[in-house]
């Protein structure tokens, strides 16, 4: 129950754009049999035996639990900062004096490097030592009698996130005065702002827009679509469970103080001149003549958050298959599914042709493909029920999933993968494992399934042809063209082997010259950010998920808001002096309150980005889902079935970007449940 509560709280917190910075490790509760006095202290061990004192190493073992606890207590006080000791000591007043005496007697056995008194100004000591607390917690690990666990529950992320939360709240409160016109920037402040050009309106860009302080940043957003879309619900909108507008937010509404939004696409960039070329959309193409203009937009900071595109791997005809990447894709898919159902209902259609017309092939067994399959199965059950729109198609509709690997949803743990396959098959889906699509044609798809021998070795492939009415390609991603355009301006070392842009821990790519460092940032699906987890390497970048992009966007917004010298490595706070040649922003960025806040937290040096994985969810249809909830690499719980479905809906509802969206999505769910799904074609 405690694990569930912690997970839900952090999932709720993540909906406000908080970005985790560090990780930690803790230990199992194997010391719960300590004496009452010692149980009130943290139960921690060391990851490195070198931190033990010589006295502790030479001390013979004993069976007395109180002596072992005292020794642990001494080691804790010898290594942890006294500020941290102060934060976790027993707060019962009657035991305080006795505990101080125990500490003083134990300090004689170890070397004390911190001379601060552990009981002086408790609150300020704890807050001001955030960096020390994070460093110390990161050095701990889970411990048991036999096993060693490199990571545990990242409680230090909660410490960092709490500070970021307070900072974001202060920014939004201060923003209100400018939104209602009661506060304005002076001419000097206006001139000292930095121009940030954001390319895209997806998860990374949207999180940046939400957190960015437009009193310091001149925010210009460039995107071919004028809205943010909650992509995890695209499958729901493709079958009418949720309406399109319920899961979108206009770009201009994300931050009312942004300076401009340009509806167009970035087609060129000059990183030396710090300009980006934008091809504007033809907004009135049906009533106007001529091509839309191309604008050259200067910037101080360029944020590339252009996402990715579907990769069809060069399969013949795959470019004609439907996608599920954007809102337009969902709209087209919804229209075509409805047309397939309508065509199959014609009285002159033969039974075989009827079945072909309502056979839906989904290429890819990842979360997107599985959720689309579940939603189509729900739609089929809805429209073929008694008094439904198409009851005569009850035995004709087929949903086929072609997965190239040996498991569905490989992002989940093995047990949940098996449950996903069983659940979909029980609802009528046909799951083809180890099967690739080799060609997509008009009304058919060619498949090739691996053939294994008795030892599990691949000995060949079996080819087949599947008659179908619609193909949805949900497998693979590739960089968009602008990423290649940007890479042409960067050194060859900036290119990742999958075509993405390599970035450092502050999301900066390698630039042609050192003086350009910090002028370009790449986040989200376009960035190859090396996973900072244990055992990870530079060749294993973070996954291309909304969770990663959202955390990177919020992190980058704070990095720019705080006024670090981003050209330095690591970025540092600039001196608060008007004569500093590195900063002309002596008004909006010379913020004494922000500087005092960051120095209090020990963040005068910018921390690097570290992704906090909160888990993954997937809907399977029929009121069943998969939920794998974790904190970092520490698993909290995994569920399958109706409980996971409730969690899936709760999290997706909370993660909506505005109260308006939460109300609309709730209403759509109720409407679909009571009246069925609306498959009206437009």
XYZ file of C-alpha atoms in Angstrom:
682
model
C 0.000 0.000 0.000
C 2.872 2.362 0.818
C 4.518 1.673 -2.528
C 1.255 2.368 -4.330
C 0.775 5.647 -2.475
C 4.300 6.830 -3.277
C 3.897 5.932 -6.939
C 0.560 7.692 -7.302
C 1.879 10.820 -5.579
C 4.848 11.018 -7.934
C 2.705 10.322 -10.972
C 0.452 13.183 -9.864
C 3.469 15.393 -9.302
C 4.857 14.612 -12.743
C 1.753 16.109 -14.374
C 2.929 19.575 -13.303
C 6.161 19.318 -15.301
C 8.606 18.505 -12.514
C 11.992 17.239 -13.646
C 14.068 14.801 -11.621
C 17.766 15.596 -11.381
C 19.450 12.913 -9.324
C 19.012 9.366 -8.124
C 19.777 7.573 -4.923
C 19.878 4.120 -3.449
C 18.571 2.829 -0.186
C 18.282 -0.538 1.461
C 15.731 -3.103 2.441
C 14.141 -2.996 5.833
C 16.249 -5.818 7.184
C 17.126 -3.888 10.364
C 13.596 -3.589 11.692
C 14.577 -5.614 14.749
C 16.770 -2.808 16.127
C 16.232 -1.313 19.523
C 13.583 1.429 19.691
C 16.184 4.175 20.040
C 18.125 3.169 16.947
C 15.051 2.405 14.832
C 14.333 6.126 14.701
C 17.524 6.709 12.697
C 17.920 5.884 8.975
C 18.749 2.251 8.270
C 21.608 2.768 5.817
C 24.745 0.912 4.770
C 27.675 1.841 2.570
C 28.294 0.903 -1.026
C 32.046 1.206 -0.500
C 33.769 -0.471 2.416
C 36.483 2.177 2.302
C 34.159 4.481 4.232
C 34.420 2.267 7.284
C 36.766 3.444 9.988
C 39.678 1.360 11.108
C 38.051 0.957 14.487
C 34.901 -0.388 12.894
C 36.873 -2.853 10.743
C 38.917 -4.165 13.658
C 35.954 -4.525 15.994
C 35.106 -8.226 16.480
C 31.616 -9.394 15.526
C 29.020 -9.680 18.222
C 25.590 -11.204 18.560
C 24.298 -8.341 20.646
C 21.849 -6.452 18.380
C 22.129 -3.294 20.433
C 25.911 -3.197 19.931
C 25.522 -3.761 16.188
C 22.969 -0.984 16.054
C 25.244 1.349 17.992
C 28.078 0.601 15.567
C 25.781 1.350 12.614
C 24.739 4.567 14.323
C 28.393 5.586 14.763
C 29.175 4.845 11.106
C 26.170 6.850 9.998
C 27.300 9.881 11.957
C 30.894 9.563 10.791
C 30.089 9.767 7.091
C 26.814 11.659 6.700
C 26.826 15.409 7.022
C 25.615 16.636 10.374
C 22.850 18.496 8.571
C 21.423 15.201 7.345
C 21.815 13.632 10.797
C 19.855 16.549 12.197
C 17.083 16.036 9.652
C 16.435 12.441 10.645
C 17.077 12.271 14.416
C 14.229 11.398 16.707
C 12.146 14.478 17.353
C 10.692 13.360 20.651
C 11.879 15.968 23.146
C 12.285 13.589 26.102
C 14.823 11.424 24.183
C 16.850 14.268 22.694
C 19.271 14.730 25.569
C 20.003 11.013 25.853
C 20.634 10.740 22.089
C 23.075 13.645 22.179
C 25.025 11.891 24.889
C 25.156 8.713 22.795
C 26.457 10.686 19.814
C 29.164 12.398 21.841
C 30.385 9.093 23.266
C 30.446 7.441 19.844
C 32.221 10.315 18.097
C 35.411 9.420 19.971
C 35.666 6.217 17.923
C 35.587 7.804 14.467
C 37.062 10.737 12.590
C 34.682 13.692 12.316
C 35.267 15.989 9.356
C 32.326 18.336 9.808
C 32.581 20.621 12.817
C 29.042 22.023 12.557
C 26.771 21.367 15.467
C 24.052 18.960 14.304
C 21.254 20.674 16.206
C 21.705 24.276 15.145
C 18.995 25.834 12.914
C 17.436 22.589 11.778
C 15.247 23.782 8.895
C 17.864 25.983 7.236
C 20.542 23.330 7.601
C 18.421 20.712 5.858
C 17.356 22.997 2.992
C 20.761 24.544 2.410
C 22.467 21.148 2.233
C 20.379 19.767 -0.640
C 23.426 19.085 -2.810
C 25.236 17.401 0.101
C 22.133 15.359 0.888
C 21.829 14.220 -2.725
C 25.498 13.269 -2.936
C 25.383 11.351 0.295
C 22.159 9.533 -0.534
C 23.507 8.598 -3.963
C 26.414 6.797 -2.269
C 24.076 4.450 -0.400
C 22.748 1.137 -1.705
C 20.332 -1.625 -0.984
C 21.844 -4.251 1.255
C 20.934 -7.779 2.214
C 22.898 -10.681 3.600
C 23.759 -12.082 0.160
C 22.785 -9.699 -2.638
C 23.989 -6.313 -3.785
C 21.543 -3.957 -5.463
C 23.056 -0.919 -7.241
C 19.883 1.172 -7.157
C 16.887 1.654 -4.918
C 14.018 3.998 -4.354
C 15.271 7.457 -5.430
C 14.173 9.509 -2.444
C 16.685 12.244 -3.237
C 14.709 12.900 -6.423
C 11.798 13.829 -4.179
C 14.045 16.351 -2.401
C 15.114 17.908 -5.695
C 11.609 17.811 -7.139
C 10.161 19.536 -4.108
C 12.509 22.455 -4.659
C 11.643 22.561 -8.366
C 7.958 22.533 -7.488
C 8.287 25.562 -5.247
C 10.285 27.311 -7.946
C 7.629 26.582 -10.598
C 4.842 27.765 -8.307
C 6.676 31.045 -7.695
C 7.151 31.512 -11.455
C 3.455 30.924 -12.176
C 2.336 33.211 -9.360
C 4.624 35.975 -10.619
C 3.330 35.387 -14.138
C -0.237 36.285 -13.105
C 0.662 39.927 -12.600
C 1.914 40.192 -16.175
C -0.997 38.207 -17.614
C -3.622 40.573 -16.190
C -1.636 43.693 -17.151
C -0.868 44.871 -13.613
C 2.874 44.458 -14.176
C 4.988 45.311 -17.217
C 8.648 45.036 -18.101
C 10.748 48.178 -18.344
C 12.568 48.981 -21.561
C 15.878 47.855 -20.043
C 14.348 44.580 -18.868
C 12.758 43.980 -22.260
C 16.099 44.450 -24.012
C 17.884 42.097 -21.620
C 15.628 39.118 -22.327
C 17.030 36.170 -24.297
C 15.253 34.975 -27.450
C 14.397 31.278 -27.361
C 13.102 29.726 -30.595
C 11.362 26.396 -29.975
C 10.845 24.078 -32.950
C 7.847 21.814 -32.398
C 4.791 21.609 -30.169
C 5.072 18.051 -28.841
C 5.783 16.820 -25.341
C 9.224 18.368 -24.930
C 8.295 21.734 -26.427
C 5.010 21.874 -24.529
C 6.676 21.171 -21.176
C 9.218 23.899 -21.896
C 6.441 26.357 -22.775
C 4.601 25.593 -19.548
C 7.628 26.132 -17.278
C 9.441 28.925 -19.167
C 9.586 32.310 -17.451
C 8.681 34.777 -20.220
C 9.804 37.686 -18.078
C 13.325 36.474 -18.815
C 12.869 34.605 -22.082
C 11.444 35.901 -25.345
C 9.642 32.723 -26.392
C 8.938 32.068 -30.099
C 7.370 28.722 -31.060
C 7.555 27.315 -34.592
C 5.336 24.345 -35.450
C 3.276 23.186 -38.457
C 0.348 22.471 -36.099
C -1.026 25.019 -33.672
C -1.744 22.610 -30.829
C -0.289 20.082 -28.432
C -1.904 16.645 -28.516
C -1.976 14.081 -25.703
C -0.530 11.301 -27.869
C -1.185 8.335 -25.508
C -4.886 8.756 -26.295
C -4.576 8.854 -30.081
C -5.772 5.239 -30.268
C -8.888 6.186 -28.294
C -9.640 9.091 -30.626
C -9.156 6.847 -33.683
C -12.270 4.827 -32.735
C -14.386 7.607 -31.241
C -13.875 6.831 -27.542
C -12.444 10.330 -27.042
C -12.963 13.354 -29.259
C -9.992 15.132 -30.824
C -10.448 18.507 -29.158
C -10.726 16.930 -25.722
C -7.067 15.914 -25.786
C -5.483 19.009 -27.322
C -4.348 22.417 -26.123
C -3.634 25.415 -28.350
C 0.018 26.452 -28.473
C -0.822 30.036 -27.584
C -2.734 28.841 -24.513
C 0.220 26.879 -23.140
C 1.885 30.107 -22.045
C -0.095 33.329 -22.567
C 3.083 35.391 -22.236
C 4.918 33.808 -25.177
C 5.957 36.414 -27.716
C 4.926 34.694 -30.913
C 3.828 31.507 -32.593
C 4.707 30.838 -36.245
C 2.678 28.145 -38.008
C 5.270 26.682 -40.283
C 8.216 24.298 -40.502
C 11.921 24.884 -39.968
C 13.698 24.202 -43.269
C 17.171 25.552 -42.572
C 19.483 26.759 -39.836
C 22.759 28.655 -39.543
C 24.259 27.900 -36.149
C 27.074 30.441 -36.595
C 24.766 33.339 -37.406
C 22.168 32.008 -34.946
C 19.271 32.118 -37.362
C 16.663 29.552 -38.411
C 14.684 29.593 -41.677
C 10.946 28.957 -41.346
C 8.680 28.026 -44.261
C 5.261 29.352 -43.289
C 2.133 27.263 -43.849
C -0.334 28.283 -46.527
C -3.254 28.878 -44.181
C -5.712 29.962 -46.895
C -4.497 27.831 -49.757
C -7.971 27.464 -51.267
C -8.619 31.206 -51.586
C -5.164 32.743 -52.042
C -2.494 32.515 -54.720
C 1.270 32.159 -54.496
C 3.605 30.380 -52.133
C 3.789 31.324 -48.449
C 6.860 33.294 -47.366
C 10.034 31.957 -45.769
C 11.134 33.864 -42.681
C 14.578 34.106 -41.119
C 14.236 34.127 -37.337
C 17.216 35.089 -35.129
C 17.724 33.415 -31.774
C 19.911 33.356 -28.684
C 18.908 29.772 -27.898
C 17.492 27.281 -30.401
C 15.531 24.321 -29.005
C 15.076 21.481 -31.483
C 12.059 19.451 -30.383
C 10.841 18.281 -33.777
C 10.049 14.691 -32.767
C 10.360 11.776 -35.168
C 8.447 10.059 -37.940
C 7.271 6.512 -38.568
C 9.932 4.286 -40.119
C 8.536 1.828 -42.662
C 11.999 0.307 -43.283
C 11.568 0.650 -47.039
C 8.866 -2.031 -47.221
C 7.116 -1.785 -50.609
C 3.742 -0.107 -50.264
C 4.216 0.677 -46.573
C 4.134 4.396 -47.312
C 0.457 3.932 -48.221
C -0.381 2.360 -44.850
C -2.089 4.476 -42.222
C -0.146 5.872 -39.276
C -0.929 6.787 -35.677
C 1.536 9.538 -34.883
C -0.422 12.774 -35.131
C -3.969 13.989 -34.690
C -4.438 13.986 -38.469
C -3.392 10.320 -38.501
C -6.045 9.508 -35.887
C -8.693 11.462 -37.803
C -7.904 9.635 -41.079
C -7.803 6.268 -39.332
C -11.189 6.929 -37.717
C -12.694 7.858 -41.073
C -11.257 4.833 -42.867
C -12.317 2.367 -40.177
C -15.855 3.691 -40.459
C -15.713 3.390 -44.248
C -14.543 -0.226 -43.975
C -17.505 -1.029 -41.735
C -19.885 0.753 -44.097
C -18.520 -0.923 -47.237
C -18.799 -4.358 -45.639
C -22.461 -3.631 -44.858
C -23.510 -3.246 -48.500
C -26.042 -5.877 -49.559
C -24.158 -6.735 -52.758
C -20.921 -7.698 -50.949
C -20.075 -11.410 -50.848
C -19.236 -13.007 -47.452
C -15.525 -13.367 -48.290
C -15.315 -9.779 -49.461
C -17.181 -8.639 -46.340
C -14.605 -10.322 -44.089
C -11.730 -8.864 -46.097
C -13.117 -5.350 -45.831
C -13.265 -5.491 -42.029
C -9.886 -7.183 -41.513
C -7.559 -4.720 -39.784
C -3.809 -5.401 -39.811
C -1.713 -3.647 -37.160
C 2.018 -3.727 -37.858
C 3.982 -3.582 -34.613
C 3.299 -5.054 -31.191
C 4.556 -2.198 -29.054
C 2.333 -0.094 -26.772
C 0.890 1.898 -29.690
C -0.041 -1.180 -31.711
C -1.430 -3.041 -28.711
C -3.549 -0.081 -27.587
C -4.915 0.416 -31.104
C -5.809 -3.277 -31.250
C -7.579 -3.029 -27.895
C -9.537 0.044 -28.990
C -10.616 -1.578 -32.290
C -11.738 -4.668 -30.376
C -13.798 -2.424 -28.105
C -15.273 -0.710 -31.143
C -16.148 -4.053 -32.725
C -17.894 -5.206 -29.545
C -19.746 -1.892 -29.366
C -21.053 -1.671 -32.938
C -21.945 -5.380 -33.289
C -23.942 -5.752 -30.094
C -27.715 -6.084 -30.096
C -29.190 -2.871 -31.535
C -25.707 -1.751 -32.503
C -24.897 -0.091 -35.812
C -23.419 -3.225 -37.452
C -24.712 -6.369 -35.678
C -24.447 -8.354 -38.929
C -20.619 -7.941 -38.860
C -20.197 -9.675 -35.506
C -18.471 -12.740 -36.971
C -16.650 -10.912 -39.754
C -14.413 -8.346 -38.047
C -10.786 -9.477 -37.643
C -7.960 -7.726 -35.829
C -4.490 -9.050 -36.727
C -1.251 -7.973 -35.013
C 2.036 -8.686 -36.799
C 4.982 -8.464 -34.399
C 8.515 -8.962 -35.668
C 9.848 -10.089 -32.280
C 8.990 -12.924 -29.963
C 7.075 -10.791 -27.418
C 4.365 -8.195 -27.411
C 5.093 -4.910 -25.608
C 8.762 -5.790 -24.912
C 9.028 -2.666 -22.701
C 7.086 -4.540 -19.998
C 8.305 -7.327 -17.769
C 7.904 -10.895 -19.136
C 4.838 -11.776 -17.080
C 2.905 -8.774 -18.351
C 3.928 -9.537 -21.929
C 2.336 -12.969 -21.628
C -0.815 -11.496 -20.095
C -1.072 -8.999 -22.948
C -0.993 -11.763 -25.561
C -3.502 -13.918 -23.694
C -5.852 -10.985 -23.160
C -5.871 -9.872 -26.791
C -6.341 -13.412 -28.078
C -9.194 -13.987 -25.636
C -10.961 -10.943 -27.100
C -10.597 -12.301 -30.637
C -7.355 -10.754 -31.880
C -4.962 -12.827 -33.982
C -1.399 -12.297 -32.754
C 1.325 -13.322 -35.210
C 4.716 -13.430 -33.486
C 8.089 -13.414 -35.278
C 6.270 -12.107 -38.327
C 7.384 -9.291 -40.622
C 5.342 -7.500 -43.249
C 7.255 -7.644 -46.534
C 4.761 -5.812 -48.755
C 1.577 -3.792 -48.427
C -0.727 -3.727 -51.429
C -4.255 -2.704 -52.349
C -6.360 -5.005 -50.209
C -3.580 -7.355 -49.111
C -0.319 -7.646 -47.187
C 2.462 -10.183 -47.602
C 3.829 -11.671 -44.389
C 6.933 -13.678 -43.578
C 7.014 -15.721 -40.365
C 10.210 -17.181 -38.967
C 10.455 -20.974 -38.775
C 12.400 -22.487 -35.873
C 13.893 -25.938 -35.382
C 13.676 -27.987 -32.192
C 16.624 -26.090 -30.669
C 15.041 -22.702 -31.286
C 17.272 -21.730 -34.208
C 15.805 -19.914 -37.204
C 15.871 -22.243 -40.204
C 13.782 -20.265 -42.652
C 10.651 -18.247 -43.186
C 7.092 -19.074 -44.144
C 5.433 -16.597 -46.510
C 1.722 -15.894 -46.615
C -0.742 -13.336 -47.983
C -3.382 -11.705 -45.801
C -6.464 -10.185 -47.492
C -7.395 -7.035 -45.594
C -9.266 -3.801 -45.656
C -6.888 -1.535 -43.727
C -3.263 -1.517 -42.535
C -2.056 0.601 -39.609
C 1.742 0.872 -39.420
C 2.795 1.271 -35.763
C 6.374 -0.006 -35.903
C 9.667 1.855 -35.904
C 10.732 5.495 -35.833
C 13.150 7.613 -37.853
C 14.440 11.209 -37.606
C 12.548 13.948 -39.439
C 14.344 15.801 -42.286
C 15.231 18.847 -40.181
C 17.421 16.706 -37.897
C 19.640 15.929 -40.884
C 19.670 19.639 -41.758
C 20.883 20.451 -38.250
C 23.485 17.677 -38.247
C 25.009 19.133 -41.412
C 25.845 22.229 -39.333
C 27.413 20.218 -36.496
C 30.636 18.183 -36.224
C 30.417 14.532 -37.349
C 30.771 13.388 -33.727
C 27.332 14.862 -32.987
C 25.604 12.209 -35.100
C 24.286 9.126 -33.331
C 24.296 5.856 -35.227
C 20.487 5.942 -35.546
C 20.531 9.411 -37.104
C 19.648 11.361 -33.977
C 21.689 14.153 -32.401
C 23.966 13.261 -29.503
C 23.644 15.626 -26.552
C 25.507 16.025 -23.264
C 23.938 15.968 -19.804
C 22.700 19.554 -20.292
C 21.047 18.585 -23.615
C 23.635 20.472 -25.699
C 25.027 18.984 -28.928
C 28.674 19.305 -29.897
C 29.069 22.634 -31.739
C 31.486 23.696 -34.504
C 33.265 26.080 -32.149
C 33.490 26.450 -28.389
C 31.936 29.928 -28.363
C 28.688 28.450 -29.767
C 28.278 25.987 -26.892
C 24.900 26.375 -25.247
C 23.223 28.144 -28.172
C 21.487 24.982 -29.493
C 19.604 22.319 -27.532
C 18.002 19.099 -28.733
C 15.299 17.359 -26.686
C 12.754 14.596 -27.080
C 12.741 12.083 -29.913
C 15.383 13.982 -31.910
C 17.959 13.710 -29.100
C 20.188 10.749 -28.323
C 20.739 11.259 -24.603
C 22.835 8.492 -23.065
C 20.967 6.637 -20.326
C 22.565 7.484 -16.987
C 21.398 4.285 -15.306
C 23.752 1.623 -13.943
C 25.239 -0.504 -16.681
C 24.155 1.909 -19.425
C 26.475 3.230 -22.098
C 26.533 6.007 -24.653
C 25.253 3.516 -27.225
C 22.004 3.000 -25.284
C 20.153 6.326 -25.447
C 16.927 6.971 -23.618
C 13.744 5.682 -25.285
C 11.683 7.929 -27.528
C 8.733 8.344 -25.182
C 6.524 11.217 -24.067
C 7.774 10.790 -20.503
C 11.399 11.392 -21.502
C 10.574 14.384 -23.703
C 8.375 16.025 -21.076
C 11.024 15.773 -18.373
C 13.698 17.119 -20.712
C 11.549 20.078 -21.716
C 10.858 21.100 -18.119
C 14.526 20.636 -17.200
C 15.684 22.846 -20.060
C 13.155 25.564 -19.188
C 14.554 25.783 -15.659
C 18.116 25.738 -16.940
C 17.404 28.809 -19.076
C 15.192 30.525 -16.482
C 17.890 30.436 -13.819
C 20.384 32.449 -15.817
C 23.309 30.023 -15.871
C 26.282 30.689 -18.081
C 25.310 27.878 -20.436
C 28.455 28.288 -22.535
C 30.501 26.923 -19.632
C 30.888 23.252 -18.723
C 29.292 22.752 -16.288
C 26.973 25.785 -16.537
C 27.479 28.139 -13.583
C 25.621 31.122 -12.199
C 27.029 34.344 -13.620
C 28.454 36.873 -11.152
C 25.818 39.421 -10.185
C 27.817 42.392 -11.487
C 26.882 44.874 -14.184
C 30.435 44.866 -15.543
C 30.443 41.208 -16.447
C 31.110 40.971 -20.180
C 29.504 37.536 -20.400
C 26.058 38.800 -19.549
C 24.072 41.757 -20.810
C 21.080 40.513 -18.841
C 21.778 42.595 -15.759
C 18.073 43.270 -15.183
C 15.880 40.217 -15.708
C 18.583 37.636 -14.996
C 20.216 39.501 -12.141
C 17.494 38.215 -9.825
C 18.682 38.319 -6.194
C 15.825 36.114 -5.018
C 16.504 33.428 -7.623
C 20.240 33.587 -6.925
C 19.695 33.255 -3.172
C 17.283 30.378 -3.757
C 19.720 28.473 -5.972
C 22.672 29.094 -3.652
C 20.548 27.949 -0.722
C 19.861 24.701 -2.566
C 23.493 24.295 -3.600
C 22.619 24.755 -7.286
C 25.066 27.500 -8.174
C 26.354 24.849 -10.599
C 23.691 23.494 -12.956
C 22.929 19.808 -12.354
C 22.704 17.537 -15.380
C 19.529 15.894 -16.603
C 18.707 12.423 -15.321
C 15.542 10.678 -16.428
C 13.260 9.304 -13.729
C 11.275 6.415 -15.136
C 7.849 6.312 -13.494
C 6.728 3.233 -15.402
C 4.558 2.462 -18.396
C 0.869 1.789 -19.043
C -0.973 0.156 -21.940
C -4.667 -0.482 -22.632
C -5.722 -3.907 -23.933
C -9.432 -3.389 -24.489
C -12.375 -4.800 -22.593
C -11.626 -2.823 -19.451
C -8.203 -4.445 -19.053
C -4.767 -2.847 -19.084
C -1.129 -3.333 -18.145
C 0.554 -1.164 -15.535
C 4.216 -1.330 -14.593
C 4.954 1.361 -12.017
C 8.486 2.105 -10.880
C 10.739 4.832 -9.518
C 13.879 5.015 -11.577
C 14.999 1.426 -11.922
C 13.265 0.348 -8.722
C 10.008 -1.574 -9.436
C 7.078 -0.710 -7.204
C 4.261 -2.862 -8.530
C 2.837 -4.388 -11.687
C -0.819 -5.070 -12.384
C -2.890 -6.628 -15.129
C -6.633 -6.426 -15.585
C -9.308 -4.124 -14.232
C -7.137 -2.655 -11.456
C -4.539 -1.665 -14.029
C -7.327 -0.245 -16.198
C -8.470 2.043 -13.365
C -4.880 3.162 -12.849
C -4.476 3.721 -16.596
C -7.512 5.967 -16.759
C -6.633 7.793 -13.532
C -3.087 8.586 -14.654
C -4.135 9.639 -18.155
C -6.811 11.883 -16.690
C -4.420 13.532 -14.226
C -1.742 13.964 -16.891
C -4.047 16.027 -19.099
C -2.531 19.447 -19.589
C -5.453 21.550 -18.354
C -8.608 21.321 -16.260
C -10.627 21.860 -19.434
C -9.159 18.702 -20.949
C -9.828 16.658 -17.819
C -13.486 17.666 -17.870
C -13.875 16.967 -21.594
C -12.128 13.578 -21.455
C -14.244 12.507 -18.480
C -17.390 13.510 -20.340
C -16.244 11.621 -23.472
C -15.665 8.451 -21.471
C -19.113 8.714 -19.912
C -20.732 9.463 -23.276
C -19.044 6.476 -24.951
C -20.063 4.188 -22.106
C -23.703 5.264 -22.136
C -24.369 5.981 -25.835
C -21.609 4.030 -27.586
C -18.840 5.285 -29.861
C -19.574 7.868 -32.503
C -18.195 6.755 -35.878
C -19.703 9.559 -37.934
C -17.574 10.220 -41.023
C -16.573 13.745 -42.065
